[in-house]
Structures are given as structure tokens and as C-alpha cells.
Amino acid sequence: MFSGNGRSGVADAEILAGELQLEAIEKPAERAYQGIRHAILSGALPGGSHLPEEALAQMTGTSRTPVREALRRLVAEGLARADNRHRYVADFSYQELKIVFNIRARLESYASRIAAELITEAEIAELERIVERIDEIGDTADPAQVRLFADLNTRFHTTIVGATRSIQMQSLSAQAISLPLELIKQFVWEQRVNIARSNNQHRDIVAALRARDPEWAESAMSGHILSTRPRRKAVSLS
Amino acid sequence: MFSGNGRSGVADAEILAGELQLEAIEKPAERAYQGIRHAILSGALPGGSHLPEEALAQMTGTSRTPVREALRRLVAEGLARADNRHRYVADFSYQELKIVFNIRARLESYASRIAAELITEAEIAELERIVERIDEIGDTADPAQVRLFADLNTRFHTTIVGATRSIQMQSLSAQAISLPLELIKQFVWEQRVNIARSNNQHRDIVAALRARDPEWAESAMSGHILSTRPRRKAVSLS
DNA sequence: ATGGCGATATTTGTGTACAAACATCGCTCG
DNA sequence: CGAGCGATGTTTGTACACAAATATCGCCAT
């Protein structure tokens, strides 16, 4: 996944299945996608690893057909790259990560600007519920709690992006967000991203939306995302 | 493709093949992709049309496997959308188009900012060659010339985006750009987008890049893209 | 020893058969 | 006459067999 790691083959199928409770996922397509994605993000498949379809099919307990679909999705999301023939795990440099975060800041701040005019009361209420639930978590390093925070955080951002009513915005944001949001889990853990501070920023954003103030919303979101950008040292993993 | 059109079934295979010289495309995967894409952009498949795999396979003269791949690409690019079961031609509102252009402006202006620091002399020379060749076209409504302009224009923008050396930037831009760039062909035709003015803007952008001035480059690119945004009346088609 | 050539193995691409999910229509029964 | 239920058709999902492309290795000739 990240630069500077050695190469390795495909991870052991049983280990992966065990870690992920893959056996619980019914549909092969989803099974293949989640399985490969997890293997990449967890570092089981380091950056640059070759991704042969047959091996991945074995690994995820499906056949090549759903694996092919999964690989296409992953390439589209930027977690894998493809040359003429093969596919490999993407290899992110620090520079690349920085750019992705900046793009995300620009996209989501624009989304917030639009959302300030289009968001419904119900959606604002939803955002407030999310903020309250994050409050209950507080600062912690407990894995389960961190995962819960990551989920709520994702819902917060996708709710705002959804409020733009733009399919293209949702599609582009999803791509730009998927990687940063995964990384946040790592950062909260390793670097102690301040959950409380992050949630205070969430509160500001909700206030801006409630005030129907596009400039404020745009600015608040931009600051929020940029404040969670990784610092250099944090990007050695995994 | 656009709002307000009626529904229709899949276009006639022979007509499509004839228009596109599909028979010249060897590989089924590319054949299916180009064929469906063209059917969508040309309006043969209006916005909201259902996209059944078997029918598209017949239409493009391939089998369902490459069609499935093509559909996934098109969904990823935003030209088609998917619900739980089916896929349909995307339906763009004026609001959606406006957002896409604004996103593109934000993405590419950021790309220009980065490119100002990373672009090579060879790439700058390439941009200058493109500008010169567009100069030779001048303002015209000749379809072949318009197509040539569209190609050169695409190369101009992808060269700059490529100069960021960021895979993610290239991937996101490609998605945000594909639709606008297709539409430009229509606009040049229907609305007489001013090729000369557009190329003068290109010249400014190249000057900014040559001067290694990130702010200027960012600003020039932003203005360039926003100046080509469709006006409301132009979006009735197709 | 080295360069080129051909056999071989690996990987991806394509087509197709079959299964599953879902919607639709019509029938029967109340 | 209407509601519910089941049969039927349509569409997508999955697996697999085979074909094509490409890289690799070893052999032979120079």
C-alpha cells in the first residue's frame, strides 16, 4: 500500500477470512471487493504487489468473475492501478496523499457551499444526531470506539455531500474520500487525532449549514479537512 | 442523456455500427465501451433508458462479459447510474452540469498550481505545439475541424493534469473532464464557442506555467474553464 | 559465451451455461 | 369483485472452459 515496503505474494486465505469474518459476507461480489480492499488497506498486500485474478479468487473464496469486478472498482477508486496487462496495489507517496487531502478539501468545501442552500431540516437533524453520538465517544484509542468514530464521521461527510443532490459530486467525493477516511482510522490510533476537536469543527459546519451560509460552510469544511491532513512522519506505515 | 426526453429502447445495431465504424474496433471490451458511450452521448439512448446487458451485447456485436465491464466503467464515469438491480443512462439536469463544470474548474486549477512547480520543459514545449496547432484551426463550424480542436483541447488539459504526477489527480480529473469535454464539441457547434478566445486563454496558462507561477496558473485555468461553462439555453439537447 | 529463437507456463480476455433474484401477469378462492 | 398466491418471463450474478496475449526459460547456433 505504501512506499518502501518489500514485495509479497497473496496473503493466506484463512488468515484473511478470519480477520475479516469474510465467511459472513454472502454475495461473492461483495466478498471479493471487501476482501481485496481489506488486504490492501491492512498492508497484507503491500504497494506494488501483483494482483492475479485466480489467486485473489482463492483468497476470497469466490471465482474470477466477481474478482474482476472488484479489481475494476478498486482501480476506479485509486486503490489499485493497471497497466496494459496486469493490476497492482497502488503505491502512495507522501506527496500523493497530500494532494488527495487537498482535493478532498476543495471538493467537500464546494459541496458544503451547495448544501447550505439545499440541505433539509431532516438532514440537519441527522447531522446533529451524529455529532451527539461522536461526543459520547470522547478521546480514546480503543479500537472498537475508533471504528465507531470512523463510521459516524463517514456518515457525517456523506450526508453533506448527499445534500448537494448531485450524482457526480457524490461519485467524485466517494473516490476522493475513501482513502483519507480509511487512513483516519490509522491516524486516530497512531497519531491521536483529536476526536473532540474534530467534532467541534463538525459542530461549526452544522451551524453554518443551519444558518444557510454558503461561504461559512465552505470555509468551515475546508478548515476541518485540512486540519486532519497527515503530517509527514505519520505516513511510514503499514 | 439529458432531461426531458422520452424513453426508448436500444438503438438499432446496424445504424450504430455504421455511424461509429464499430466494425473497425477489434477488441470486444473497447468495442462495447465505445459503442455504448457513443449511443449515450449521441442521444440514441436517452436519459433514463434501461441498459440490459444482452441487448447491448447484440448492439455492439460482443457478448455480455465485455458489456458488463463497459457498464461498470460508464457508471464510474457518471454516464450511467445503477440501482440494486439495473443500470440506466444518466440524466443530467442543468444544475448537475453546472456543478460538474465548477468541480472541474476547482480540480484543474489545483492541478495547474501543482504543475507550475513540476512541469518539465518538454511538457511546456508540447503545450506550445498544441496551442500552435489550435491556432491553425481558427473559428469554424466544420465538423472535422471541431473534432480536431476537441482532441487538441483534451490533450492540452491532460498534459497539465499529468504534470502533477498524481495518479489520483489524473483519475479524478478524467472523470470530471470526460463529460464536459464531450459537451464542448456540441457547444462549439451549436453555440459557437470561440476557439480563438479559448486558445488565447491557453496561451496565458502556458505563460503562467513557464513563469513557474502557481497562483497565476491556478487562476488562469479557473477562468478558462469557467468561461466555457454552458449557458442555460444551450442545454436542451439532444 | 552470447544472441536469437522457439517451447512452455502464466495471466488475462471472452463467451456461454446455468442459477438466482425480481417483476409481472393471471388465476383461484374467498 | 378483489386479494393473495403462484407460475412465467426477464434480467443480472456466478462459475467455468477455452482462447489469446505475453513473459520466461532453455536450447542451439554462431
PDB file of C-alpha atoms in Angstrom, chain A residues 65 68-69 72-73 75-79 92 95-96 98-100 102-103 106-107 109-110 113-114 118 164-169 171-172 175-176 179 218, chain B residues 65 68-69 72 75-79 81 92 95-96 98-100 102-103 106-107 109-110 113-114 118 164-169 171-172 175-176 179 218:
ATOM      1  CA  THR A  65     -15.758 -13.172 -12.244  1.00  0.00           C
ATOM      2  CA  ARG A  68     -12.579  -8.978 -11.887  1.00  0.00           C
ATOM      3  CA  GLU A  69     -15.391  -6.654 -10.918  1.00  0.00           C
ATOM      4  CA  ARG A  72     -12.144  -2.679 -11.620  1.00  0.00           C
ATOM      5  CA  ARG A  73     -13.815  -0.926  -8.727  1.00  0.00           C
ATOM      6  CA  VAL A  75      -8.741   0.696  -9.876  1.00  0.00           C
ATOM      7  CA  ALA A  76     -11.518   3.272 -10.306  1.00  0.00           C
ATOM      8  CA  GLU A  77     -11.155   4.202  -6.643  1.00  0.00           C
ATOM      9  CA  GLY A  78      -7.421   4.515  -6.954  1.00  0.00           C
ATOM     10  CA  LEU A  79      -6.512   1.707  -4.590  1.00  0.00           C
ATOM     11  CA  PHE A  92       1.040   6.139  -2.339  1.00  0.00           C
ATOM     12  CA  GLN A  95       3.080  13.826  -1.999  1.00  0.00           C
ATOM     13  CA  GLU A  96       0.191  11.825  -3.385  1.00  0.00           C
ATOM     14  CA  LYS A  98      -1.172  15.391   0.429  1.00  0.00           C
ATOM     15  CA  ILE A  99      -2.747  16.028  -2.944  1.00  0.00           C
ATOM     16  CA  VAL A 100      -5.645  13.703  -2.213  1.00  0.00           C
ATOM     17  CA  ASN A 102      -6.236  18.878  -0.700  1.00  0.00           C
ATOM     18  CA  ILE A 103      -8.545  17.690  -3.449  1.00  0.00           C
ATOM     19  CA  ARG A 106     -11.723  21.511  -2.315  1.00  0.00           C
ATOM     20  CA  LEU A 107     -14.452  19.089  -3.324  1.00  0.00           C
ATOM     21  CA  SER A 109     -15.944  22.568   0.737  1.00  0.00           C
ATOM     22  CA  TYR A 110     -17.707  23.191  -2.560  1.00  0.00           C
ATOM     23  CA  ARG A 113     -21.423  25.568  -0.150  1.00  0.00           C
ATOM     24  CA  ILE A 114     -24.119  23.943  -2.267  1.00  0.00           C
ATOM     25  CA  LEU A 118     -30.273  22.663  -0.410  1.00  0.00           C
ATOM     26  CA  THR A 164     -25.944  18.587  -2.983  1.00  0.00           C
ATOM     27  CA  ARG A 165     -28.326  16.223  -4.895  1.00  0.00           C
ATOM     28  CA  SER A 166     -25.550  15.850  -7.455  1.00  0.00           C
ATOM     29  CA  ILE A 167     -24.715  12.336  -8.583  1.00  0.00           C
ATOM     30  CA  GLN A 168     -21.377  13.479  -9.966  1.00  0.00           C
ATOM     31  CA  MET A 169     -20.456  15.212  -6.744  1.00  0.00           C
ATOM     32  CA  SER A 171     -19.347   9.900  -7.149  1.00  0.00           C
ATOM     33  CA  LEU A 172     -16.234  12.077  -7.199  1.00  0.00           C
ATOM     34  CA  GLN A 175     -13.467   8.368  -4.718  1.00  0.00           C
ATOM     35  CA  ALA A 176     -11.563  11.210  -3.112  1.00  0.00           C
ATOM     36  CA  LEU A 179      -8.723   6.655   1.024  1.00  0.00           C
ATOM     37  CA  GLU A 218     -17.378  26.205   2.612  1.00  0.00           C
TER      38      GLU A 218
ATOM     39  CA  THR B  65     -18.835 -10.091 -20.453  1.00  0.00           C
ATOM     40  CA  ARG B  68     -20.592  -5.710 -18.114  1.00  0.00           C
ATOM     41  CA  GLU B  69     -17.144  -4.178 -17.938  1.00  0.00           C
ATOM     42  CA  ARG B  72     -19.112  -0.516 -14.828  1.00  0.00           C
ATOM     43  CA  VAL B  75     -21.192   4.084 -14.075  1.00  0.00           C
ATOM     44  CA  ALA B  76     -17.823   5.018 -12.591  1.00  0.00           C
ATOM     45  CA  GLU B  77     -17.575   7.896 -15.052  1.00  0.00           C
ATOM     46  CA  GLY B  78     -21.066   9.068 -14.267  1.00  0.00           C
ATOM     47  CA  LEU B  79     -22.560   8.445 -17.692  1.00  0.00           C
ATOM     48  CA  ARG B  81     -26.244   5.037 -12.935  1.00  0.00           C
ATOM     49  CA  PHE B  92     -28.217  15.369 -16.355  1.00  0.00           C
ATOM     50  CA  GLN B  95     -27.864  22.138 -12.186  1.00  0.00           C
ATOM     51  CA  GLU B  96     -25.814  18.956 -12.417  1.00  0.00           C
ATOM     52  CA  LYS B  98     -23.126  23.456 -13.689  1.00  0.00           C
ATOM     53  CA  ILE B  99     -21.750  21.594 -10.704  1.00  0.00           C
ATOM     54  CA  VAL B 100     -19.605  19.360 -12.877  1.00  0.00           C
ATOM     55  CA  ASN B 102     -17.392  24.050 -11.266  1.00  0.00           C
ATOM     56  CA  ILE B 103     -15.791  20.915  -9.877  1.00  0.00           C
ATOM     57  CA  ARG B 106     -11.547  23.575  -8.951  1.00  0.00           C
ATOM     58  CA  LEU B 107      -9.766  20.340  -9.751  1.00  0.00           C
ATOM     59  CA  SER B 109      -6.946  24.881 -11.264  1.00  0.00           C
ATOM     60  CA  TYR B 110      -5.394  22.997  -8.361  1.00  0.00           C
ATOM     61  CA  ARG B 113      -0.952  25.109  -9.324  1.00  0.00           C
ATOM     62  CA  ILE B 114       0.953  21.875  -8.749  1.00  0.00           C
ATOM     63  CA  LEU B 118       6.631  20.153 -11.535  1.00  0.00           C
ATOM     64  CA  THR B 164       1.083  16.807 -11.340  1.00  0.00           C
ATOM     65  CA  ARG B 165       2.473  13.219 -11.293  1.00  0.00           C
ATOM     66  CA  SER B 166      -0.506  12.278  -9.161  1.00  0.00           C
ATOM     67  CA  ILE B 167      -2.426   9.175 -10.122  1.00  0.00           C
ATOM     68  CA  GLN B 168      -5.400  10.257  -8.062  1.00  0.00           C
ATOM     69  CA  MET B 169      -5.480  13.674  -9.645  1.00  0.00           C
ATOM     70  CA  SER B 171      -8.113   9.644 -12.196  1.00  0.00           C
ATOM     71  CA  LEU B 172     -10.447  12.207 -10.651  1.00  0.00           C
ATOM     72  CA  GLN B 175     -13.933  11.538 -14.539  1.00  0.00           C
ATOM     73  CA  ALA B 176     -14.755  15.193 -14.075  1.00  0.00           C
ATOM     74  CA  LEU B 179     -18.432  14.775 -19.770  1.00  0.00           C
ATOM     75  CA  GLU B 218      -4.361  28.338 -10.897  1.00  0.00           C
TER      76      GLU B 218
END
